[in-house]
């Protein structure tokens, strides 16, 4: 079946540090892949997406590349800010339109 | 464009009581989803509607949970009777179409209802 696995959190970084949050998936076919972000007290927001192999999604300085050969979609940012502190969810979409999420990774950025 | 509306925002009930949540999707969105997000976990799909028909309810605990989408627009999710383990955020989402790659776009979440069962 379809599933998503993310690295365990929490991840604690200093401001301006480099961020990587690992995400791997198992799926039938070639699903679209997403990163969602949930800021404290807010709802889920789409951060970026990629719809086919080798696509790179990017938004707000975050990037993730769809790697079919390693079934991965790792999230990266070159220089994090305190305002990036949130929970990040990797997800894929099934052929019925169902979003399947990873367990989430909490990021805490300290000044 | 108005977003996905959910109410109430918060609810506290005692175990064995009943509770209902309401969702109004984005106008014109044919597909509506209810997700359950337990603290520290990713959201899990409970039920998916396409217009007013159920597409997937395989993860819905049907002995206590029920959902309906009258006239293919608004939806309600009910829990009766509630258990302590039902404490979670219940998220409603909608998309323009369901199934296939076109559902990559326009998938919008509401702010959720936080349920605490004591």
GROMACS .gro file of N, CA and C in nm, chain B residues 18-103:
model
  258
  129UNK      N    1  -2.213   1.259   2.280
  129UNK     CA    2  -2.207   1.269   2.135
  129UNK      C    3  -2.163   1.410   2.096
  130UNK      N    4  -2.108   1.420   1.974
  130UNK     CA    5  -2.060   1.548   1.924
  130UNK      C    6  -2.072   1.550   1.772
  131UNK      N    7  -2.090   1.668   1.716
  131UNK     CA    8  -2.100   1.682   1.571
  131UNK      C    9  -2.016   1.799   1.525
  132UNK      N   10  -1.953   1.780   1.410
  132UNK     CA   11  -1.871   1.884   1.349
  132UNK      C   12  -1.930   1.917   1.213
  133UNK      N   13  -1.912   2.041   1.174
  133UNK     CA   14  -1.969   2.087   1.048
  133UNK      C   15  -1.859   2.140   0.957
  134UNK      N   16  -1.876   2.119   0.827
  134UNK     CA   17  -1.779   2.167   0.729
  134UNK      C   18  -1.852   2.223   0.607
  135UNK      N   19  -1.807   2.339   0.564
  135UNK     CA   20  -1.857   2.397   0.439
  135UNK      C   21  -1.738   2.410   0.344
  136UNK      N   22  -1.735   2.333   0.237
  136UNK     CA   23  -1.617   2.334   0.148
  136UNK      C   24  -1.616   2.458   0.059
  137UNK      N   25  -1.511   2.470  -0.017
  137UNK     CA   26  -1.502   2.578  -0.115
  137UNK      C   27  -1.608   2.556  -0.223
  138UNK      N   28  -1.673   2.663  -0.260
  138UNK     CA   29  -1.782   2.654  -0.357
  138UNK      C   30  -1.734   2.588  -0.486
  139UNK      N   31  -1.808   2.488  -0.530
  139UNK     CA   32  -1.774   2.421  -0.655
  139UNK      C   33  -1.683   2.300  -0.640
  140UNK      N   34  -1.629   2.280  -0.519
  140UNK     CA   35  -1.542   2.164  -0.497
  140UNK      C   36  -1.628   2.038  -0.481
  141UNK      N   37  -1.606   1.942  -0.570
  141UNK     CA   38  -1.688   1.822  -0.570
  141UNK      C   39  -1.648   1.723  -0.460
  142UNK      N   40  -1.522   1.726  -0.422
  142UNK     CA   41  -1.472   1.624  -0.330
  142UNK      C   42  -1.446   1.683  -0.192
  143UNK      N   43  -1.492   1.611  -0.091
  143UNK     CA   44  -1.476   1.657   0.046
  143UNK      C   45  -1.418   1.543   0.129
  144UNK      N   46  -1.327   1.578   0.218
  144UNK     CA   47  -1.256   1.480   0.300
  144UNK      C   48  -1.265   1.520   0.447
  145UNK      N   49  -1.275   1.419   0.532
  145UNK     CA   50  -1.258   1.438   0.677
  145UNK      C   51  -1.134   1.360   0.720
  146UNK      N   52  -1.045   1.432   0.789
  146UNK     CA   53  -0.922   1.373   0.842
  146UNK      C   54  -0.924   1.384   0.995
  147UNK      N   55  -0.860   1.286   1.059
  147UNK     CA   56  -0.839   1.291   1.203
  147UNK      C   57  -0.690   1.306   1.230
  148UNK      N   58  -0.654   1.407   1.308
  148UNK     CA   59  -0.512   1.428   1.341
  148UNK      C   60  -0.494   1.417   1.492
  149UNK      N   61  -0.441   1.304   1.535
  149UNK     CA   62  -0.410   1.284   1.676
  149UNK      C   63  -0.277   1.353   1.706
  150UNK      N   64  -0.265   1.407   1.824
  150UNK     CA   65  -0.145   1.482   1.862
  150UNK      C   66  -0.019   1.400   1.837
  151UNK      N   67   0.075   1.460   1.765
  151UNK     CA   68   0.202   1.394   1.737
  151UNK      C   69   0.199   1.301   1.616
  152UNK      N   70   0.087   1.298   1.545
  152UNK     CA   71   0.075   1.212   1.427
  152UNK      C   72   0.033   1.294   1.306
  153UNK      N   73   0.050   1.235   1.189
  153UNK     CA   74  -0.001   1.298   1.069
  153UNK      C   75  -0.150   1.275   1.054
  154UNK      N   76  -0.217   1.361   0.979
  154UNK     CA   77  -0.361   1.342   0.957
  154UNK      C   78  -0.390   1.208   0.889
  155UNK      N   79  -0.500   1.147   0.930
  155UNK     CA   80  -0.544   1.019   0.874
  155UNK      C   81  -0.683   1.037   0.815
  156UNK      N   82  -0.702   0.991   0.691
  156UNK     CA   83  -0.831   1.006   0.626
  156UNK      C   84  -0.936   0.919   0.694
  157UNK      N   85  -1.050   0.980   0.728
  157UNK     CA   86  -1.163   0.906   0.781
  157UNK      C   87  -1.262   0.872   0.670
  158UNK      N   88  -1.297   0.971   0.589
  158UNK     CA   89  -1.397   0.950   0.486
  158UNK      C   90  -1.377   1.050   0.374
  159UNK      N   91  -1.407   1.005   0.252
  159UNK     CA   92  -1.398   1.088   0.133
  159UNK      C   93  -1.531   1.082   0.059
  160UNK      N   94  -1.585   1.199   0.028
  160UNK     CA   95  -1.708   1.211  -0.050
  160UNK      C   96  -1.677   1.266  -0.189
  161UNK      N   97  -1.746   1.214  -0.287
  161UNK     CA   98  -1.746   1.274  -0.420
  161UNK      C   99  -1.891   1.317  -0.444
  162UNK      N  100  -1.913   1.448  -0.449
  162UNK     CA  101  -2.049   1.504  -0.444
  162UNK      C  102  -2.115   1.451  -0.317
  163UNK      N  103  -2.227   1.383  -0.323
  163UNK     CA  104  -2.286   1.335  -0.198
  163UNK      C  105  -2.270   1.185  -0.179
  164UNK      N  106  -2.183   1.122  -0.260
  164UNK     CA  107  -2.157   0.980  -0.246
  164UNK      C  108  -2.025   0.953  -0.177
  165UNK      N  109  -2.019   0.842  -0.103
  165UNK     CA  110  -1.898   0.804  -0.031
  165UNK      C  111  -1.803   0.729  -0.125
  166UNK      N  112  -1.679   0.778  -0.134
  166UNK     CA  113  -1.577   0.713  -0.216
  166UNK      C  114  -1.493   0.617  -0.133
  167UNK      N  115  -1.458   0.660  -0.011
  167UNK     CA  116  -1.370   0.580   0.074
  167UNK      C  117  -1.405   0.608   0.220
  168UNK      N  118  -1.449   0.507   0.292
  168UNK     CA  119  -1.472   0.521   0.436
  168UNK      C  120  -1.409   0.404   0.509
  169UNK      N  121  -1.303   0.348   0.450
  169UNK     CA  122  -1.241   0.228   0.505
  169UNK      C  123  -1.179   0.251   0.643
  170UNK      N  124  -1.140   0.373   0.676
  170UNK     CA  125  -1.077   0.402   0.804
  170UNK      C  126  -1.174   0.465   0.904
  171UNK      N  127  -1.300   0.471   0.871
  171UNK     CA  128  -1.399   0.531   0.961
  171UNK      C  129  -1.451   0.425   1.059
  172UNK      N  130  -1.437   0.450   1.188
  172UNK     CA  131  -1.491   0.354   1.288
  172UNK      C  132  -1.643   0.360   1.289
  173UNK      N  133  -1.704   0.278   1.210
  173UNK     CA  134  -1.847   0.294   1.181
  173UNK      C  135  -1.937   0.261   1.299
  174UNK      N  136  -1.881   0.198   1.402
  174UNK     CA  137  -1.965   0.170   1.519
  174UNK      C  138  -1.995   0.298   1.598
  175UNK      N  139  -1.913   0.402   1.577
  175UNK     CA  140  -1.936   0.524   1.655
  175UNK      C  141  -1.930   0.651   1.571
  176UNK      N  142  -1.869   0.644   1.454
  176UNK     CA  143  -1.855   0.762   1.368
  176UNK      C  144  -1.953   0.751   1.252
  177UNK      N  145  -2.010   0.865   1.216
  177UNK     CA  146  -2.093   0.871   1.096
  177UNK      C  147  -2.072   1.006   1.029
  178UNK      N  148  -2.093   1.009   0.900
  178UNK     CA  149  -2.077   1.135   0.826
  178UNK      C  150  -2.176   1.138   0.712
  179UNK      N  151  -2.218   1.258   0.679
  179UNK     CA  152  -2.307   1.274   0.566
  179UNK      C  153  -2.273   1.404   0.493
  180UNK      N  154  -2.310   1.406   0.367
  180UNK     CA  155  -2.290   1.526   0.287
  180UNK      C  156  -2.417   1.547   0.205
  181UNK      N  157  -2.508   1.620   0.265
  181UNK     CA  158  -2.636   1.642   0.202
  181UNK      C  159  -2.623   1.737   0.085
  182UNK      N  160  -2.685   1.702  -0.025
  182UNK     CA  161  -2.689   1.785  -0.145
  182UNK      C  162  -2.551   1.812  -0.203
  183UNK      N  163  -2.453   1.733  -0.161
  183UNK     CA  164  -2.320   1.748  -0.218
  183UNK      C  165  -2.247   1.875  -0.182
  184UNK      N  166  -2.289   1.940  -0.073
  184UNK     CA  167  -2.222   2.065  -0.034
  184UNK      C  168  -2.166   2.050   0.107
  185UNK      N  169  -2.241   2.099   0.209
  185UNK     CA  170  -2.195   2.089   0.347
  185UNK      C  171  -2.186   1.945   0.393
  186UNK      N  172  -2.107   1.926   0.497
  186UNK     CA  173  -2.094   1.792   0.554
  186UNK      C  174  -2.092   1.801   0.706
  187UNK      N  175  -2.141   1.696   0.770
  187UNK     CA  176  -2.130   1.683   0.915
  187UNK      C  177  -2.065   1.550   0.948
  188UNK      N  178  -1.984   1.552   1.051
  188UNK     CA  179  -1.920   1.432   1.105
  188UNK      C  180  -1.967   1.418   1.250
  189UNK      N  181  -2.016   1.300   1.285
  189UNK     CA  182  -2.069   1.279   1.419
  189UNK      C  183  -1.996   1.165   1.488
  190UNK      N  184  -1.979   1.180   1.618
  190UNK     CA  185  -1.922   1.074   1.700
  190UNK      C  186  -2.022   1.046   1.812
  191UNK      N  187  -2.062   0.920   1.825
  191UNK     CA  188  -2.159   0.882   1.927
  191UNK      C  189  -2.147   0.734   1.958
  192UNK      N  190  -2.104   0.695   2.075
  192UNK     CA  191  -2.055   0.777   2.185
  192UNK      C  192  -1.905   0.801   2.174
  193UNK      N  193  -1.860   0.911   2.227
  193UNK     CA  194  -1.717   0.945   2.218
  193UNK      C  195  -1.636   0.866   2.319
  194UNK      N  196  -1.511   0.838   2.281
  194UNK     CA  197  -1.415   0.773   2.369
  194UNK      C  198  -1.296   0.867   2.390
  195UNK      N  199  -1.220   0.838   2.493
  195UNK     CA  200  -1.104   0.923   2.523
  195UNK      C  201  -1.009   0.930   2.404
  196UNK      N  202  -0.993   0.817   2.332
  196UNK     CA  203  -0.897   0.814   2.221
  196UNK      C  204  -0.944   0.892   2.098
  197UNK      N  205  -1.066   0.945   2.105
  197UNK     CA  206  -1.114   1.029   1.994
  197UNK      C  207  -1.064   1.173   2.006
  198UNK      N  208  -0.997   1.205   2.113
  198UNK     CA  209  -0.939   1.339   2.128
  198UNK      C  210  -0.840   1.362   2.015
  199UNK      N  211  -0.865   1.466   1.937
  199UNK     CA  212  -0.785   1.491   1.816
  199UNK      C  213  -0.834   1.620   1.753
  200UNK      N  214  -0.765   1.660   1.647
  200UNK     CA  215  -0.815   1.767   1.561
  200UNK      C  216  -0.880   1.703   1.439
  201UNK      N  217  -1.000   1.744   1.409
  201UNK     CA  218  -1.073   1.691   1.294
  201UNK      C  219  -1.069   1.796   1.183
  202UNK      N  220  -1.005   1.756   1.075
  202UNK     CA  221  -0.982   1.846   0.963
  202UNK      C  222  -1.074   1.812   0.848
  203UNK      N  223  -1.130   1.916   0.790
  203UNK     CA  224  -1.208   1.899   0.668
  203UNK      C  225  -1.127   1.959   0.553
  204UNK      N  226  -1.131   1.896   0.438
  204UNK     CA  227  -1.062   1.947   0.320
  204UNK      C  228  -1.152   1.928   0.199
  205UNK      N  229  -1.128   2.008   0.097
  205UNK     CA  230  -1.203   1.988  -0.027
  205UNK      C  231  -1.110   2.007  -0.146
  206UNK      N  232  -1.148   1.947  -0.256
  206UNK     CA  233  -1.072   1.963  -0.380
  206UNK      C  234  -1.169   1.970  -0.496
  207UNK      N  235  -1.118   2.025  -0.606
  207UNK     CA  236  -1.204   2.050  -0.720
  207UNK      C  237  -1.255   1.920  -0.780
  208UNK      N  238  -1.166   1.824  -0.793
  208UNK     CA  239  -1.203   1.693  -0.844
  208UNK      C  240  -1.139   1.589  -0.757
  209UNK      N  241  -1.187   1.467  -0.762
  209UNK     CA  242  -1.128   1.360  -0.684
  209UNK      C  243  -1.073   1.253  -0.775
  210UNK      N  244  -0.954   1.206  -0.744
  210UNK     CA  245  -0.896   1.099  -0.822
  210UNK      C  246  -0.818   1.150  -0.940
  211UNK      N  247  -0.705   1.083  -0.968
  211UNK     CA  248  -0.625   1.123  -1.082
  211UNK      C  249  -0.539   1.243  -1.051
  212UNK      N  250  -0.457   1.280  -1.143
  212UNK     CA  251  -0.356   1.381  -1.119
  212UNK      C  252  -0.418   1.521  -1.106
  213UNK      N  253  -0.535   1.542  -1.158
  213UNK     CA  254  -0.596   1.674  -1.144
  213UNK      C  255  -0.624   1.707  -0.998
  214UNK      N  256  -0.633   1.606  -0.914
  214UNK     CA  257  -0.655   1.635  -0.773
  214UNK      C  258  -0.529   1.685  -0.705
   0.00000   0.00000   0.00000
